[in-house]
Coordinates of N, CA and C and ligand atoms in Angstrom, one line a residue:
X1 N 34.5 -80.0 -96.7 CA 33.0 -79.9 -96.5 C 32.7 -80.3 -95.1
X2 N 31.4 -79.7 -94.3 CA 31.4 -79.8 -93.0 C 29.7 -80.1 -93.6
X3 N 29.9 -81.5 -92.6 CA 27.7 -81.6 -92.1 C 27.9 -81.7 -90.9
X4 N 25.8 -81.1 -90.8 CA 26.1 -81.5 -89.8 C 25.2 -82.2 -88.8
X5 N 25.3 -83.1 -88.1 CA 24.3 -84.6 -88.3 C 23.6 -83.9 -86.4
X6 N 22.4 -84.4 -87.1 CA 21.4 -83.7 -85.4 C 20.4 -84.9 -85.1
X7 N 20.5 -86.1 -86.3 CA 19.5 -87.2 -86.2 C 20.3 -88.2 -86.1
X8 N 20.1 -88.8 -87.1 CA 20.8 -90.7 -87.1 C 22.3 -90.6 -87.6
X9 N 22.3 -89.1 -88.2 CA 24.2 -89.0 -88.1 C 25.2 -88.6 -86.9
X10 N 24.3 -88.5 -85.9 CA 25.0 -88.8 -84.3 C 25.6 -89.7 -84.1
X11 N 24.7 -91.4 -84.5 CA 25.5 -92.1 -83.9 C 25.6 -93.0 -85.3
X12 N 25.3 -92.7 -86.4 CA 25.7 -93.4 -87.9 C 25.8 -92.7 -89.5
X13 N 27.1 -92.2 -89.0 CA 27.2 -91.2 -90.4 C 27.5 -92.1 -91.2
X14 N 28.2 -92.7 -91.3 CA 28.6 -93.8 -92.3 C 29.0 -93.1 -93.7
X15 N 30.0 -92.1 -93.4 CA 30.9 -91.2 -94.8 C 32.3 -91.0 -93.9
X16 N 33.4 -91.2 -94.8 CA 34.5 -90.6 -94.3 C 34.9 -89.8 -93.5
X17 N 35.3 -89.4 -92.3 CA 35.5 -88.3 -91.7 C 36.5 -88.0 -90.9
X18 N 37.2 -86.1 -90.7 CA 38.6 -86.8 -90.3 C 38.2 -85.6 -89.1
X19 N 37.0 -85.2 -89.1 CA 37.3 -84.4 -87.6 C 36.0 -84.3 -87.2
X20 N 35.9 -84.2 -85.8 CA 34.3 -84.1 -85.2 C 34.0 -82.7 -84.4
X21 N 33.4 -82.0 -84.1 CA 33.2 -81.0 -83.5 C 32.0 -81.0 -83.3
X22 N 31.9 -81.2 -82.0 CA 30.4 -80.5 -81.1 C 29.7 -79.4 -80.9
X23 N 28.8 -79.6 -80.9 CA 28.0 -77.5 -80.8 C 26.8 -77.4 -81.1
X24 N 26.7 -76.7 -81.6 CA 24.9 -76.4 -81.8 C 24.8 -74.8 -82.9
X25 N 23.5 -75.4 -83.4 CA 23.3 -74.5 -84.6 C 22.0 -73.7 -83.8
X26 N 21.9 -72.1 -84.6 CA 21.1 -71.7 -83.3 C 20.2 -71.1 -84.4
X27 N 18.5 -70.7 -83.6 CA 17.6 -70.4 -85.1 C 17.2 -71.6 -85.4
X28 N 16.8 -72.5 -84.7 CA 15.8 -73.8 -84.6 C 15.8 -74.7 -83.4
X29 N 15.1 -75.4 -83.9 CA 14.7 -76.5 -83.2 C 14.6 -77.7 -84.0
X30 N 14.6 -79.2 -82.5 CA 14.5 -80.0 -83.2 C 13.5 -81.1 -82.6
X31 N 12.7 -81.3 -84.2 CA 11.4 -82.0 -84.4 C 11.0 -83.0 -84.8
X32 N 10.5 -84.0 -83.9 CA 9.7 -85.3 -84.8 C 8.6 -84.9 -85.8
X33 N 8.6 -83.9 -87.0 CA 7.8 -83.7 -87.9 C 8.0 -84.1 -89.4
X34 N 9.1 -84.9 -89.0 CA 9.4 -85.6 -90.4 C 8.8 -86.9 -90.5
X35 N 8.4 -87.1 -92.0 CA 7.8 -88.3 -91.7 C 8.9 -89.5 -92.6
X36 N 9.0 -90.8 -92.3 CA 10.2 -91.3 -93.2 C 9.2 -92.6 -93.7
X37 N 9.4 -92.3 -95.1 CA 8.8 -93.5 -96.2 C 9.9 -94.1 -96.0
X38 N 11.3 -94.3 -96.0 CA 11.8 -95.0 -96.4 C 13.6 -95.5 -95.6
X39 N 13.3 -95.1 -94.4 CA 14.0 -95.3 -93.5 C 13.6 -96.3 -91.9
X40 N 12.8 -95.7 -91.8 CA 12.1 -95.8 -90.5 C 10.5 -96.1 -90.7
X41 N 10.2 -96.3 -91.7 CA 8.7 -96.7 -91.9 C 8.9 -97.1 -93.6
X42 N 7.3 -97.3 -94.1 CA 7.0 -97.2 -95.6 C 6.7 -96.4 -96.0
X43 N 5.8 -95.7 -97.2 CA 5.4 -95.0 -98.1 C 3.8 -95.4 -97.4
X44 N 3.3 -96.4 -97.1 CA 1.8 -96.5 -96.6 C 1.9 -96.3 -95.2
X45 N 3.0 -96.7 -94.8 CA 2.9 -96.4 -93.1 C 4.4 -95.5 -92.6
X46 N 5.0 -94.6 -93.1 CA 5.7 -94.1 -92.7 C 6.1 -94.0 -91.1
X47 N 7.2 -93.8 -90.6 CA 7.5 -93.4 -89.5 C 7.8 -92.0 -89.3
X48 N 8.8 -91.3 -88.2 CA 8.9 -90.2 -88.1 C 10.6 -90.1 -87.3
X49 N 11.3 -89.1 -88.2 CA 12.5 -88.7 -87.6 C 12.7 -87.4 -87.6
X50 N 13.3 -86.9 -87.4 CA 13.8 -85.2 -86.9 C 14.0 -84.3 -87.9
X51 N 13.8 -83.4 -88.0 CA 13.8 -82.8 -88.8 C 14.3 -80.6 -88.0
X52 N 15.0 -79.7 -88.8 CA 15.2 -78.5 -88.3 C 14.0 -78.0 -87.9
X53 N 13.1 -77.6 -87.5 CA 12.0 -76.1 -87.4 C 12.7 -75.0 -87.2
X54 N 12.3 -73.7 -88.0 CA 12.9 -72.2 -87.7 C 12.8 -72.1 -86.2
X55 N 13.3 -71.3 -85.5 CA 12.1 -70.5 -84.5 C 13.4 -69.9 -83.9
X56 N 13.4 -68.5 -83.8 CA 13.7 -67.5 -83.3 C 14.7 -67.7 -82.4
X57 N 14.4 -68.3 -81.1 CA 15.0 -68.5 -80.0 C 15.8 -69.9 -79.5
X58 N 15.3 -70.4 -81.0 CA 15.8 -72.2 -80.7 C 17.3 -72.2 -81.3
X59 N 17.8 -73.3 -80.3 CA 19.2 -74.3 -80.5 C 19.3 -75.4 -80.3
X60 N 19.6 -76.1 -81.5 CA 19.9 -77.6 -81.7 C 21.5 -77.9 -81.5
X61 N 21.6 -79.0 -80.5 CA 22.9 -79.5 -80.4 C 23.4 -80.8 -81.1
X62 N 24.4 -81.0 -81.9 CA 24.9 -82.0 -82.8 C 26.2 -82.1 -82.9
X63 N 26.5 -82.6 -83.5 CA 28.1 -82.8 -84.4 C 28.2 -82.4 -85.5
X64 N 29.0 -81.2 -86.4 CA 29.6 -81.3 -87.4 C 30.8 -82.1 -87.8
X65 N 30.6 -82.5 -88.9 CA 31.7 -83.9 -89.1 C 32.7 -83.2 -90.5
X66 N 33.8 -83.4 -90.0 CA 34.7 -83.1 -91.5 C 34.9 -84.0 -92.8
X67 N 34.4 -83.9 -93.9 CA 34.6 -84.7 -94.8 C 36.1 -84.6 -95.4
X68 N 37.0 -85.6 -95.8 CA 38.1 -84.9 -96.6 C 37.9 -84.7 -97.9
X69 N 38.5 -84.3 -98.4 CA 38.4 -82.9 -99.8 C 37.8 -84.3 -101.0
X70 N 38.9 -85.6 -100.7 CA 38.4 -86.2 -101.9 C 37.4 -86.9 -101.6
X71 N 37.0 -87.1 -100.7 CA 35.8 -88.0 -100.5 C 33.9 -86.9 -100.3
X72 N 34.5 -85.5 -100.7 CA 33.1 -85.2 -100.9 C 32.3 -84.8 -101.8
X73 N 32.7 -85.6 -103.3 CA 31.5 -85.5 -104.2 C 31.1 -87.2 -103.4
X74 N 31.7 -87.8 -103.5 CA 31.0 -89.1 -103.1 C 29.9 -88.9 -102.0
X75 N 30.2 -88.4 -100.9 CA 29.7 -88.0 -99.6 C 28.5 -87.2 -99.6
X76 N 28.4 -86.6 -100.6 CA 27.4 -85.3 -101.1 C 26.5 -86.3 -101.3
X77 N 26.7 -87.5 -102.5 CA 25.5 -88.0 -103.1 C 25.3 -88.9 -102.3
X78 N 26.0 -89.9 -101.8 CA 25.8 -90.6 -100.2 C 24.4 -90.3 -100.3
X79 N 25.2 -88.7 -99.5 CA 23.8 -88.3 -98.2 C 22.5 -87.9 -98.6
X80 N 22.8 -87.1 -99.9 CA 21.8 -86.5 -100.9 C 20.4 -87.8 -101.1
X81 N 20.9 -88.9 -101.4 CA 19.9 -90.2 -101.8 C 19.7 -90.5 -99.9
X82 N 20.3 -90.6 -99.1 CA 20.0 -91.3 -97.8 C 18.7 -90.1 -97.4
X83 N 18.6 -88.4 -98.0 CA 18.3 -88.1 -97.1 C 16.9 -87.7 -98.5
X84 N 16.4 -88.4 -99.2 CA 15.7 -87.9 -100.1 C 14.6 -87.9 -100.2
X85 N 13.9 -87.9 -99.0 CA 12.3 -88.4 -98.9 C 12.1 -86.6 -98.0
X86 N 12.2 -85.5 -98.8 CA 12.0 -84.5 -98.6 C 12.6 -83.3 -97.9
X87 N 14.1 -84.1 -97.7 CA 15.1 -82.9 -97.0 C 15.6 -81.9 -97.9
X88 N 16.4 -81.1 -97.9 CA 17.6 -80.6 -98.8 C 18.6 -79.6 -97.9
X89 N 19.6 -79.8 -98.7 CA 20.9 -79.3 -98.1 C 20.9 -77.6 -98.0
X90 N 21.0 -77.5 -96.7 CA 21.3 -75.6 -96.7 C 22.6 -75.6 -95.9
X91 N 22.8 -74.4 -95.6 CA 24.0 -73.8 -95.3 C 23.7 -73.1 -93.9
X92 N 24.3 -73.5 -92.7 CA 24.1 -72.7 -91.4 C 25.3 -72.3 -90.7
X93 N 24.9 -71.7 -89.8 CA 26.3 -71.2 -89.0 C 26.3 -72.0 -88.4
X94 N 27.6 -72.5 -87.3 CA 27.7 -73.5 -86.3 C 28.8 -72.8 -85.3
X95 N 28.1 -73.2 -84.0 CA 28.9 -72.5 -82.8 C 29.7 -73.6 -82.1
X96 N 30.9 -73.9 -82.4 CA 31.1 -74.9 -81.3 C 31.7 -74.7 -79.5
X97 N 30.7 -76.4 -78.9 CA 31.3 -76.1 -77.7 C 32.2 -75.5 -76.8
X98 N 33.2 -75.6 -77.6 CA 34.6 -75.1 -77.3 C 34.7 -73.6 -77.2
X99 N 33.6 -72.9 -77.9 CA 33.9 -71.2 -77.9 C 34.8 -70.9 -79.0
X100 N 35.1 -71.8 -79.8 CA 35.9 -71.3 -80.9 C 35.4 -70.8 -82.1
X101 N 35.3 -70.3 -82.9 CA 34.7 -69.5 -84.1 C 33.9 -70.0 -84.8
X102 N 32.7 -69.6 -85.1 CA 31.6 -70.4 -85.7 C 32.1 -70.6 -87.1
X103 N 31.8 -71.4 -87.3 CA 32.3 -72.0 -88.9 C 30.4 -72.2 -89.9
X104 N 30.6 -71.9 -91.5 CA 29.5 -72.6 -92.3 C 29.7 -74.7 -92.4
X105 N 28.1 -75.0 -91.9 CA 28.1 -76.4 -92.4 C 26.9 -76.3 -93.2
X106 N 27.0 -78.3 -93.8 CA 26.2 -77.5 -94.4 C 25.0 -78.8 -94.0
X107 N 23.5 -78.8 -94.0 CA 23.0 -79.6 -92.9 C 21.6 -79.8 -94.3
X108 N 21.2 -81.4 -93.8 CA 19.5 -81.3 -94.8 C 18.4 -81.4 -93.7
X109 N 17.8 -80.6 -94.2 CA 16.7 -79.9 -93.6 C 15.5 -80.4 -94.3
X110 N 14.1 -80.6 -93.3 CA 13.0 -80.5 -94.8 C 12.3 -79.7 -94.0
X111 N 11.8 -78.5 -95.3 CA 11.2 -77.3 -95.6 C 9.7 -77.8 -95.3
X112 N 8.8 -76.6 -94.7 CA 7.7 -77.1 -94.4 C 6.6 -76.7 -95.2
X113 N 7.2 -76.1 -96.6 CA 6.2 -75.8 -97.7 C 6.3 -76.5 -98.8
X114 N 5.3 -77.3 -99.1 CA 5.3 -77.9 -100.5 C 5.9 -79.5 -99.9
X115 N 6.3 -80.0 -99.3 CA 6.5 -80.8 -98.9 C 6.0 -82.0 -98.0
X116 N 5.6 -82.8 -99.2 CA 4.6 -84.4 -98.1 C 5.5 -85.0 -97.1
X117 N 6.3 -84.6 -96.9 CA 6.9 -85.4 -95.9 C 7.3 -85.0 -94.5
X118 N 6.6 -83.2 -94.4 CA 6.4 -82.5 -93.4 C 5.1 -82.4 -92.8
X119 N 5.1 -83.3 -91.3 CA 3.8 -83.8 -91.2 C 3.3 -82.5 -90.1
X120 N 4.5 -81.4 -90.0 CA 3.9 -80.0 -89.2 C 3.8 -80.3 -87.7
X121 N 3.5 -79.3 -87.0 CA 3.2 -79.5 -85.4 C 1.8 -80.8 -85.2
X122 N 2.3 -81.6 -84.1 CA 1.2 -82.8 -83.8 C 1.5 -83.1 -82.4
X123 N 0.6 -83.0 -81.7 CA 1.1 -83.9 -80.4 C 1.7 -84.9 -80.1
X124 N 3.2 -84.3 -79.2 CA 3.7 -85.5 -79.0 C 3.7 -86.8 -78.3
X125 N 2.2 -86.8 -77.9 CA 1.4 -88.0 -77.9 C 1.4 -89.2 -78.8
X126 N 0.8 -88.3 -79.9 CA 0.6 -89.2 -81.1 C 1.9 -89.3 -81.8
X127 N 2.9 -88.4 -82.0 CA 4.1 -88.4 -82.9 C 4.6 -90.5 -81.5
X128 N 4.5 -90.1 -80.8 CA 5.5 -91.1 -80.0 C 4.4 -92.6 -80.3
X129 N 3.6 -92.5 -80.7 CA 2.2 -93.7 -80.8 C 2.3 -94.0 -82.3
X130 N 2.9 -92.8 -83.2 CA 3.1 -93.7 -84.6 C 4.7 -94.2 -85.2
X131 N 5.2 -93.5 -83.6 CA 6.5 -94.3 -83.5 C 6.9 -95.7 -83.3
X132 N 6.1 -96.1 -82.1 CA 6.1 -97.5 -81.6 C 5.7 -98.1 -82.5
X133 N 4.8 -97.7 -83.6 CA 3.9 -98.6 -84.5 C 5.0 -98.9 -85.8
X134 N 6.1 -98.4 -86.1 CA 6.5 -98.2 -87.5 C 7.6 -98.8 -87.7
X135 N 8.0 -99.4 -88.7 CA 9.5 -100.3 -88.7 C 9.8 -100.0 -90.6
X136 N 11.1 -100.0 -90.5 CA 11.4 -99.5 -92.2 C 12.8 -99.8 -92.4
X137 N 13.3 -100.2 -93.5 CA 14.4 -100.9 -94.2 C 15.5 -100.0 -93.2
X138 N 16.5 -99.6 -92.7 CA 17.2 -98.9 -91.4 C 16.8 -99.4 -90.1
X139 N 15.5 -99.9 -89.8 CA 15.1 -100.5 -88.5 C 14.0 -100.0 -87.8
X140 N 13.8 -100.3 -86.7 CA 13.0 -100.0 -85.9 C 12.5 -98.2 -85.6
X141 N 11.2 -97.9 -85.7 CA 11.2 -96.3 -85.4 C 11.3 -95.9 -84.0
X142 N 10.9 -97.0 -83.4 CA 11.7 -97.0 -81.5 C 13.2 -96.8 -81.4
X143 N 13.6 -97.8 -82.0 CA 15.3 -97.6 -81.8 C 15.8 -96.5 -82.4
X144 N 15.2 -96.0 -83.8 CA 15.8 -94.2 -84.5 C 15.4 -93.3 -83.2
X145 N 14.5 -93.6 -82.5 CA 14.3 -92.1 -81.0 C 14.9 -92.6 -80.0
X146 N 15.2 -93.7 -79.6 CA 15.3 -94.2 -78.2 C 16.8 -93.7 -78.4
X147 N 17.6 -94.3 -79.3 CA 19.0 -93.9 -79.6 C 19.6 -92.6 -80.0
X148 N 19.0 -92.0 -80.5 CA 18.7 -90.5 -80.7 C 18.8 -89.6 -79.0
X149 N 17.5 -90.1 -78.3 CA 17.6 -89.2 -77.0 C 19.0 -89.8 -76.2
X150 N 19.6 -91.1 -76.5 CA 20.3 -91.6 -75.7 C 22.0 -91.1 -76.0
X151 N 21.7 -90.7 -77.3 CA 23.3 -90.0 -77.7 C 23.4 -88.4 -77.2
X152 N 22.1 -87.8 -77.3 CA 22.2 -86.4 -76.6 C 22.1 -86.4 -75.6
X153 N 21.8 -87.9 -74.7 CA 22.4 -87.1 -73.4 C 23.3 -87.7 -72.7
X154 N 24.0 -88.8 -73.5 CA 25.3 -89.3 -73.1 C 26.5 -87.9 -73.8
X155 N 26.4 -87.9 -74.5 CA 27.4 -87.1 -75.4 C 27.7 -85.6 -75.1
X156 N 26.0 -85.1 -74.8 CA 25.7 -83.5 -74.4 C 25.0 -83.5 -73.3
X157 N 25.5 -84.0 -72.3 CA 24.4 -84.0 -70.7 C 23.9 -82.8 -70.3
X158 N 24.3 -81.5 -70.6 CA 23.9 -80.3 -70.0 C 22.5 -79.8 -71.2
X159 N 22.5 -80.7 -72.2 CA 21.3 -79.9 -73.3 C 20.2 -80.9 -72.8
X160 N 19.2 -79.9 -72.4 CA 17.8 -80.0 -72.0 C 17.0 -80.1 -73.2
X161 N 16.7 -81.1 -74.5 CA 15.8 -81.1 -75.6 C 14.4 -81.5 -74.7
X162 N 13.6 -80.7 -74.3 CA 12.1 -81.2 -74.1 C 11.6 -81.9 -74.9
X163 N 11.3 -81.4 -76.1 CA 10.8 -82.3 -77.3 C 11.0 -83.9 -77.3
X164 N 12.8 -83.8 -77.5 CA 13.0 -85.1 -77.5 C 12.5 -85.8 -76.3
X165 N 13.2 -85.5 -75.0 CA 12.9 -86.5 -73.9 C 12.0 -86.7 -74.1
X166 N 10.3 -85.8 -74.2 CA 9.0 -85.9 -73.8 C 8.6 -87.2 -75.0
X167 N 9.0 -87.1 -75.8 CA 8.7 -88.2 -77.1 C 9.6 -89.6 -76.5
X168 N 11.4 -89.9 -76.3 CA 11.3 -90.9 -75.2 C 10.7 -91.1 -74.1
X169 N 9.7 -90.5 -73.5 CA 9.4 -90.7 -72.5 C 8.0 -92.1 -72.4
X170 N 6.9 -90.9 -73.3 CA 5.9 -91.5 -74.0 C 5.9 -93.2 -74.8
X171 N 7.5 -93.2 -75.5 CA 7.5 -94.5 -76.4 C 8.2 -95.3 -74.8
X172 N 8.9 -95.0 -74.3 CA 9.4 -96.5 -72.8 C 7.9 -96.6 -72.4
X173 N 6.9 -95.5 -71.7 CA 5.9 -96.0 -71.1 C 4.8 -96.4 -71.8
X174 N 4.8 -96.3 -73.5 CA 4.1 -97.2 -74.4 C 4.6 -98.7 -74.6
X175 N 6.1 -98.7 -74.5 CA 6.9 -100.0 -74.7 C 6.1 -100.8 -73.1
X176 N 6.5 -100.4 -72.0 CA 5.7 -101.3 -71.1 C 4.8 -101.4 -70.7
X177 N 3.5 -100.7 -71.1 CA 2.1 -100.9 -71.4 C 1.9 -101.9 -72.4
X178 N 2.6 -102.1 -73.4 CA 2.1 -103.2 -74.5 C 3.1 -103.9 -74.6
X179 N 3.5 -103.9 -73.8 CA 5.3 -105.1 -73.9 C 5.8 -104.8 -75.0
X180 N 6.1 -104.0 -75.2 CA 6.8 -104.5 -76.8 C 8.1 -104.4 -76.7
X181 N 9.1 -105.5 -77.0 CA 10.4 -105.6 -76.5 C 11.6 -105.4 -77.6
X182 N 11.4 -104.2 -78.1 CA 12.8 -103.8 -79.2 C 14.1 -104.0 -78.7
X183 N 14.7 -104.8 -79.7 CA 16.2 -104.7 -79.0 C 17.0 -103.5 -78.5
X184 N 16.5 -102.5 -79.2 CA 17.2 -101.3 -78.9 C 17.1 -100.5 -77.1
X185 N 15.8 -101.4 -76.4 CA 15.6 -101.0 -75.1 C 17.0 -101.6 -74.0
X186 N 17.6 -103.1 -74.3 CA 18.2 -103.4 -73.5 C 19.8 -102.7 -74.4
X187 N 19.9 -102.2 -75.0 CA 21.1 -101.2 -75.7 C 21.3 -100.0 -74.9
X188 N 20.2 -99.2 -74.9 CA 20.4 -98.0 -74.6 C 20.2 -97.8 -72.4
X189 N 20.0 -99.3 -72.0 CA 20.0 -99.2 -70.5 C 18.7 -99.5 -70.1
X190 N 17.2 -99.9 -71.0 CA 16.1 -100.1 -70.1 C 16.0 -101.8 -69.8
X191 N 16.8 -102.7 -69.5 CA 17.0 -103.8 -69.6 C 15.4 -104.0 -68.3
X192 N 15.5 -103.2 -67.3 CA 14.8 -103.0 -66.3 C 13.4 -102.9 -66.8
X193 N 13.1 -102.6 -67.7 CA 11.6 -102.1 -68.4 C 10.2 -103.4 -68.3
X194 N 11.5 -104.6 -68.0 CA 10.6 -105.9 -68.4 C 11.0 -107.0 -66.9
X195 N 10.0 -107.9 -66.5 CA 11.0 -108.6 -65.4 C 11.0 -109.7 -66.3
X196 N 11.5 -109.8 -67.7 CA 11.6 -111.3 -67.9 C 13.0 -111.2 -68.9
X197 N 13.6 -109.9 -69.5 CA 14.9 -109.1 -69.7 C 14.5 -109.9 -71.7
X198 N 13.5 -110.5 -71.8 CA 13.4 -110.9 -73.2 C 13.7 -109.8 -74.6
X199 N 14.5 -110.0 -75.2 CA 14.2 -108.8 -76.3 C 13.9 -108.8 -77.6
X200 N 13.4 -108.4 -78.9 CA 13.3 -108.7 -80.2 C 14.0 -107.6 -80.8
X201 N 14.6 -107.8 -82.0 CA 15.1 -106.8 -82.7 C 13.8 -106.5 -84.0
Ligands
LIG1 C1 18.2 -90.5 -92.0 O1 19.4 -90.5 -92.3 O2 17.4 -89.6 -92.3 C2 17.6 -91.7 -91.3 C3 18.5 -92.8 -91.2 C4 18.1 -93.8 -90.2 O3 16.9 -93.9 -90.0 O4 18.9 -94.5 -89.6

């Protein structure tokens, strides 16, 4: 079995895996329109993590990760409960960097019909303003983006995600307007963001 991780399974799959491959899935994009009860926020104040959108001309860059043969009924339900506040598992092509032959993974997505947990197109103004605000059993909703933009472009320096950066951009220059000192800022390199280097997790 192949997933394949475009959000917090970048830098924490936490399931068995015996091979990694880079690339990108093409026929979407990727969106802070998810909203997370139960990761990255509550059920009364949810946060927001990433989620596929269709769109014609879009490519998302990730990692497909190999599960081994015995470890994926376990892996399946793992991910199935981790990811169950409105995703579900489909099946996509995957191109990897390398130019080698697209292979099926299989990736959870949340659908944008019938679904409370698809909060749709929003300015990424406000998506980055209910970020800063939101914290949920996984952690901080600053540190799920900050670390997120910070793996795609250590990992994939040549992928230009507008979406993403414009949403880190918005939460650093919200973080030093209201001080707010997540541990995740002196992690990912803004150690500089503060002159007094203080941080909270
Ligand atoms: C997820 O897997 O959808 C989110 C996990 C996290 O917030 O770290």
């Amino acid at each position: 079995m192949w997933v394949f991780g475009y959000g917090s399974l970048l830098w924490h799959p936490d399931f068995p895996v015996v091979q990694t491959v880079p690339g990108k899935v093409k026929g979407y994009i990727r969106r802070f329109w998810q909203l997370s009860p139960d990761h990255r926020g509550t059920e009364e104040k949810p946060g927001r993590t990433v989620t596929l959108v269709p769109d014609e001309n879009g490519e998302v860059w990730g990692i497909a990760y190999r599960v081994p043969d015995e470890h994926v009924d376990n892996t399946r339900q793992y991910l199935d409960f981790r990811e169950k506040a409105g995703y579900t598992n489909q099946l996509v092509q995957f191109y990897p960097d390398d130019g080698s032959n697209p292979f099926q993974v299989g990736v959870y997505i949340s659908p944008q019909d019938d679904n409370p947990y698809h909060a749709g197109p929003q300015p990424e103004q406000l998506i980055a303003e209910q970020i800063v605000a939101c914290h949920g059993p996984s952690g901080s909703n600053i540190e799920y983006a900050l670390r997120l933009a910070y793996v795609v472009r250590t990992m994939a320096p040549s992928i230009q995600d507008d979406h993403l950066f414009s949403i880190e951009q918005s939460i650093l220059n919200l973080c030093k307007e209201r001080k707010i000192r997540d541990k995740v800022l002196a992690d990912v390199g803004y150690h500089e963001l503060f002159d007094d280097h203080e941080t909270q997790s």
